[in-house]
Amino acid sequence: MMAESITIARPYAKAAFQAAKDSQALTEWSEMLGYASAVAADENVETILDHPALTSEQKAQFFIDVCGENLTDSVKNFIFVLSENNRLGLVSDIAELFERYKALLEQSIDVSVESAFELSDAQSEKLAQALSKKLDRKVVIASTVNQELIGGVIIRANDLVIDASVRGKIAKLAEAISA
């Protein structure tokens, strides 16, 4: 189901990205789509958007009213198009794809780093430099602490996962012993 919604969302995300790029407003569109995605995820909003008695225009207007002044006219028009095509439920997928396209254009990648202990600024910088060389792009690191790892790190960049944690090594050792 997830892959299907991403597939359906892709042409809308590409259109939004092209519109943002053409108007040199990538950051603004990114922020607005992120906000719209948060609004769409609200249970109360979902309930109203799924209501069969409302027209697509009413749903779009409701959605825009909830977003308030956080949307430009071009994004409001985009919301109306999504609603006309019964695709308002895909706003989160569209926002996610938009961010991927934006990162590709900017040649940057968001990397999440899970570590057993808090990384120092120097460690984060050294890791970012090493990953930048390996991935051939600018790396933006978001780190979290997970003490269950015992030691080491788990690095995630899109579909790349590097498990250099003690817990991961113990699991591999246990698997090798039992095989």
mmCIF file of C-alpha atoms in Angstrom:
data_model
loop_
_atom_site.group_PDB
_atom_site.id
_atom_site.type_symbol
_atom_site.label_atom_id
_atom_site.label_comp_id
_atom_site.label_asym_id
_atom_site.label_seq_id
_atom_site.Cartn_x
_atom_site.Cartn_y
_atom_site.Cartn_z
ATOM 1 C CA MET A 1 0.000 0.000 0.000
ATOM 2 C CA MET A 2 2.837 2.401 0.897
ATOM 3 C CA ALA A 3 4.586 1.895 -2.446
ATOM 4 C CA GLU A 4 1.292 2.412 -4.235
ATOM 5 C CA SER A 5 0.604 5.748 -2.535
ATOM 6 C CA ILE A 6 4.152 6.923 -3.324
ATOM 7 C CA THR A 7 3.618 5.919 -6.967
ATOM 8 C CA ILE A 8 0.363 7.871 -7.111
ATOM 9 C CA ALA A 9 1.945 10.851 -5.330
ATOM 10 C CA ARG A 10 5.010 11.006 -7.608
ATOM 11 C CA PRO A 11 3.526 13.049 -10.519
ATOM 12 C CA TYR A 12 2.039 15.566 -8.068
ATOM 13 C CA ALA A 13 5.352 15.865 -6.215
ATOM 14 C CA LYS A 14 7.192 16.370 -9.525
ATOM 15 C CA ALA A 15 4.702 19.048 -10.574
ATOM 16 C CA ALA A 16 5.013 20.830 -7.222
ATOM 17 C CA PHE A 17 8.795 20.600 -7.390
ATOM 18 C CA GLN A 18 8.871 22.006 -10.932
ATOM 19 C CA ALA A 19 6.555 24.867 -9.955
ATOM 20 C CA ALA A 20 8.702 25.661 -6.913
ATOM 21 C CA LYS A 21 11.897 25.463 -8.947
ATOM 22 C CA ASP A 22 10.501 27.666 -11.735
ATOM 23 C CA SER A 23 9.437 30.326 -9.230
ATOM 24 C CA GLN A 24 12.709 29.972 -7.281
ATOM 25 C CA ALA A 25 10.740 29.146 -4.137
ATOM 26 C CA LEU A 26 12.005 25.674 -3.194
ATOM 27 C CA THR A 27 12.476 26.492 0.477
ATOM 28 C CA GLU A 28 9.057 28.156 0.769
ATOM 29 C CA TRP A 29 7.283 25.254 -0.946
ATOM 30 C CA SER A 30 9.215 22.819 1.228
ATOM 31 C CA GLU A 31 8.048 24.578 4.391
ATOM 32 C CA MET A 32 4.445 24.883 3.173
ATOM 33 C CA LEU A 33 4.232 21.242 2.096
ATOM 34 C CA GLY A 34 5.706 20.217 5.439
ATOM 35 C CA TYR A 35 3.061 22.259 7.220
ATOM 36 C CA ALA A 36 0.284 20.884 4.986
ATOM 37 C CA SER A 37 1.559 17.379 5.672
ATOM 38 C CA ALA A 38 1.258 17.945 9.434
ATOM 39 C CA VAL A 39 -2.275 19.305 8.984
ATOM 40 C CA ALA A 40 -3.263 16.324 6.817
ATOM 41 C CA ALA A 41 -1.986 13.909 9.469
ATOM 42 C CA ASP A 42 -4.377 15.287 12.110
ATOM 43 C CA GLU A 43 -7.163 12.777 12.863
ATOM 44 C CA ASN A 44 -9.898 15.429 12.876
ATOM 45 C CA VAL A 45 -8.789 16.762 9.508
ATOM 46 C CA GLU A 46 -8.624 13.219 8.074
ATOM 47 C CA THR A 47 -12.190 12.566 9.247
ATOM 48 C CA ILE A 48 -13.522 15.687 7.547
ATOM 49 C CA LEU A 49 -11.550 15.069 4.338
ATOM 50 C CA ASP A 50 -12.991 11.539 4.155
ATOM 51 C CA HIS A 51 -16.574 12.767 4.603
ATOM 52 C CA PRO A 52 -18.570 11.673 1.522
ATOM 53 C CA ALA A 53 -21.088 14.552 1.676
ATOM 54 C CA LEU A 54 -18.436 17.232 1.065
ATOM 55 C CA THR A 55 -17.477 18.280 -2.460
ATOM 56 C CA SER A 56 -13.820 18.386 -3.474
ATOM 57 C CA GLU A 57 -14.016 22.185 -3.445
ATOM 58 C CA GLN A 58 -15.384 22.200 0.120
ATOM 59 C CA LYS A 59 -12.654 19.805 1.250
ATOM 60 C CA ALA A 60 -9.947 21.947 -0.353
ATOM 61 C CA GLN A 61 -11.366 25.135 1.156
ATOM 62 C CA PHE A 62 -11.570 23.505 4.594
ATOM 63 C CA PHE A 63 -7.966 22.319 4.288
ATOM 64 C CA ILE A 64 -6.784 25.763 3.207
ATOM 65 C CA ASP A 65 -8.759 27.421 6.032
ATOM 66 C CA VAL A 66 -7.090 25.122 8.567
ATOM 67 C CA CYS A 67 -3.662 25.981 7.145
ATOM 68 C CA GLY A 68 -4.510 29.661 7.525
ATOM 69 C CA GLU A 69 -1.943 32.143 6.261
ATOM 70 C CA ASN A 70 0.763 29.488 5.965
ATOM 71 C CA LEU A 71 0.134 28.843 2.253
ATOM 72 C CA THR A 72 0.792 31.038 -0.777
ATOM 73 C CA ASP A 73 -1.734 31.300 -3.596
ATOM 74 C CA SER A 74 0.215 28.849 -5.745
ATOM 75 C CA VAL A 75 0.198 26.211 -2.995
ATOM 76 C CA LYS A 76 -3.508 26.873 -2.380
ATOM 77 C CA ASN A 77 -4.118 26.203 -6.088
ATOM 78 C CA PHE A 78 -2.093 23.010 -5.744
ATOM 79 C CA ILE A 79 -4.328 21.943 -2.816
ATOM 80 C CA PHE A 80 -7.411 22.543 -4.984
ATOM 81 C CA VAL A 81 -5.928 20.369 -7.757
ATOM 82 C CA LEU A 82 -5.161 17.603 -5.257
ATOM 83 C CA SER A 83 -8.703 17.786 -3.921
ATOM 84 C CA GLU A 84 -10.287 17.736 -7.398
ATOM 85 C CA ASN A 85 -8.380 14.525 -8.090
ATOM 86 C CA ASN A 86 -9.239 13.073 -4.664
ATOM 87 C CA ARG A 87 -5.560 13.126 -3.633
ATOM 88 C CA LEU A 88 -5.496 15.311 -0.500
ATOM 89 C CA GLY A 89 -4.652 12.205 1.510
ATOM 90 C CA LEU A 90 -1.314 12.034 -0.319
ATOM 91 C CA VAL A 91 0.026 15.357 0.958
ATOM 92 C CA SER A 92 2.525 13.634 3.286
ATOM 93 C CA ASP A 93 3.861 11.394 0.510
ATOM 94 C CA ILE A 94 4.070 14.393 -1.827
ATOM 95 C CA ALA A 95 5.998 16.382 0.799
ATOM 96 C CA GLU A 96 8.401 13.467 1.328
ATOM 97 C CA LEU A 97 9.074 13.083 -2.406
ATOM 98 C CA PHE A 98 9.439 16.858 -2.781
ATOM 99 C CA GLU A 99 12.177 16.807 -0.122
ATOM 100 C CA ARG A 100 13.994 14.023 -1.985
ATOM 101 C CA TYR A 101 13.898 15.996 -5.249
ATOM 102 C CA LYS A 102 15.087 19.107 -3.432
ATOM 103 C CA ALA A 103 17.975 17.205 -1.819
ATOM 104 C CA LEU A 104 19.000 15.760 -5.201
ATOM 105 C CA LEU A 105 19.007 19.209 -6.735
ATOM 106 C CA GLU A 106 21.010 20.640 -3.860
ATOM 107 C CA GLN A 107 23.299 17.590 -3.880
ATOM 108 C CA SER A 108 22.721 17.081 -0.170
ATOM 109 C CA ILE A 109 21.465 14.128 1.805
ATOM 110 C CA ASP A 110 19.938 13.856 5.259
ATOM 111 C CA VAL A 111 21.654 11.216 7.362
ATOM 112 C CA SER A 112 20.352 9.945 10.676
ATOM 113 C CA VAL A 113 22.932 8.678 13.130
ATOM 114 C CA GLU A 114 21.930 6.591 16.121
ATOM 115 C CA SER A 115 24.677 6.255 18.690
ATOM 116 C CA ALA A 116 25.036 4.790 22.157
ATOM 117 C CA PHE A 117 26.381 8.113 23.438
ATOM 118 C CA GLU A 118 26.028 11.774 22.482
ATOM 119 C CA LEU A 119 28.318 12.671 19.559
ATOM 120 C CA SER A 120 30.577 15.668 20.048
ATOM 121 C CA ASP A 121 30.600 18.415 17.426
ATOM 122 C CA ALA A 122 34.038 17.257 16.292
ATOM 123 C CA GLN A 123 32.817 13.650 15.894
ATOM 124 C CA SER A 124 29.746 14.786 13.957
ATOM 125 C CA GLU A 125 31.887 16.950 11.675
ATOM 126 C CA LYS A 126 34.405 14.143 11.051
ATOM 127 C CA LEU A 127 31.567 11.694 10.301
ATOM 128 C CA ALA A 128 29.884 14.212 7.971
ATOM 129 C CA GLN A 129 33.164 14.679 6.058
ATOM 130 C CA ALA A 130 33.717 10.924 5.695
ATOM 131 C CA LEU A 131 30.125 10.352 4.555
ATOM 132 C CA SER A 132 30.324 13.308 2.147
ATOM 133 C CA LYS A 133 33.290 11.631 0.425
ATOM 134 C CA LYS A 134 31.572 8.221 0.339
ATOM 135 C CA LEU A 135 28.185 9.516 -0.879
ATOM 136 C CA ASP A 136 29.602 12.322 -3.042
ATOM 137 C CA ARG A 137 27.197 14.921 -1.620
ATOM 138 C CA LYS A 138 26.849 17.373 1.204
ATOM 139 C CA VAL A 139 25.709 15.499 4.318
ATOM 140 C CA VAL A 140 23.337 16.894 6.922
ATOM 141 C CA ILE A 141 23.484 14.832 10.124
ATOM 142 C CA ALA A 142 20.671 14.394 12.628
ATOM 143 C CA SER A 143 21.850 12.349 15.583
ATOM 144 C CA THR A 144 19.948 10.554 18.318
ATOM 145 C CA VAL A 145 21.086 8.585 21.348
ATOM 146 C CA ASN A 146 20.038 4.943 21.769
ATOM 147 C CA GLN A 147 21.781 3.347 24.761
ATOM 148 C CA GLU A 148 20.550 -0.118 23.710
ATOM 149 C CA LEU A 149 23.259 -0.076 21.031
ATOM 150 C CA ILE A 150 25.850 -0.541 23.829
ATOM 151 C CA GLY A 151 28.494 1.162 21.674
ATOM 152 C CA GLY A 152 29.097 2.279 18.090
ATOM 153 C CA VAL A 153 26.588 3.782 15.650
ATOM 154 C CA ILE A 154 23.876 2.983 13.130
ATOM 155 C CA ILE A 155 23.906 5.303 10.119
ATOM 156 C CA ARG A 156 20.904 5.647 7.789
ATOM 157 C CA ALA A 157 20.961 7.591 4.513
ATOM 158 C CA ASN A 158 17.906 6.851 2.355
ATOM 159 C CA ASP A 159 18.223 3.111 1.639
ATOM 160 C CA LEU A 160 21.832 2.825 2.883
ATOM 161 C CA VAL A 161 22.163 1.440 6.424
ATOM 162 C CA ILE A 162 25.530 0.997 8.129
ATOM 163 C CA ASP A 163 25.252 -0.914 11.403
ATOM 164 C CA ALA A 164 28.507 -0.414 13.268
ATOM 165 C CA SER A 165 26.924 -0.919 16.690
ATOM 166 C CA VAL A 166 28.084 -3.397 19.307
ATOM 167 C CA ARG A 167 24.515 -4.763 19.467
ATOM 168 C CA GLY A 168 24.583 -5.362 15.687
ATOM 169 C CA LYS A 169 27.955 -7.128 15.901
ATOM 170 C CA ILE A 170 26.704 -9.343 18.737
ATOM 171 C CA ALA A 171 23.626 -10.252 16.680
ATOM 172 C CA LYS A 172 25.843 -11.183 13.688
ATOM 173 C CA LEU A 173 28.089 -13.283 15.948
ATOM 174 C CA ALA A 174 25.071 -15.087 17.448
ATOM 175 C CA GLU A 175 23.759 -15.761 13.936
ATOM 176 C CA ALA A 176 27.126 -17.144 12.824
ATOM 177 C CA ILE A 177 27.370 -19.419 15.872
ATOM 178 C CA SER A 178 23.861 -20.827 15.440
ATOM 179 C CA ALA A 179 24.255 -21.383 11.670
#
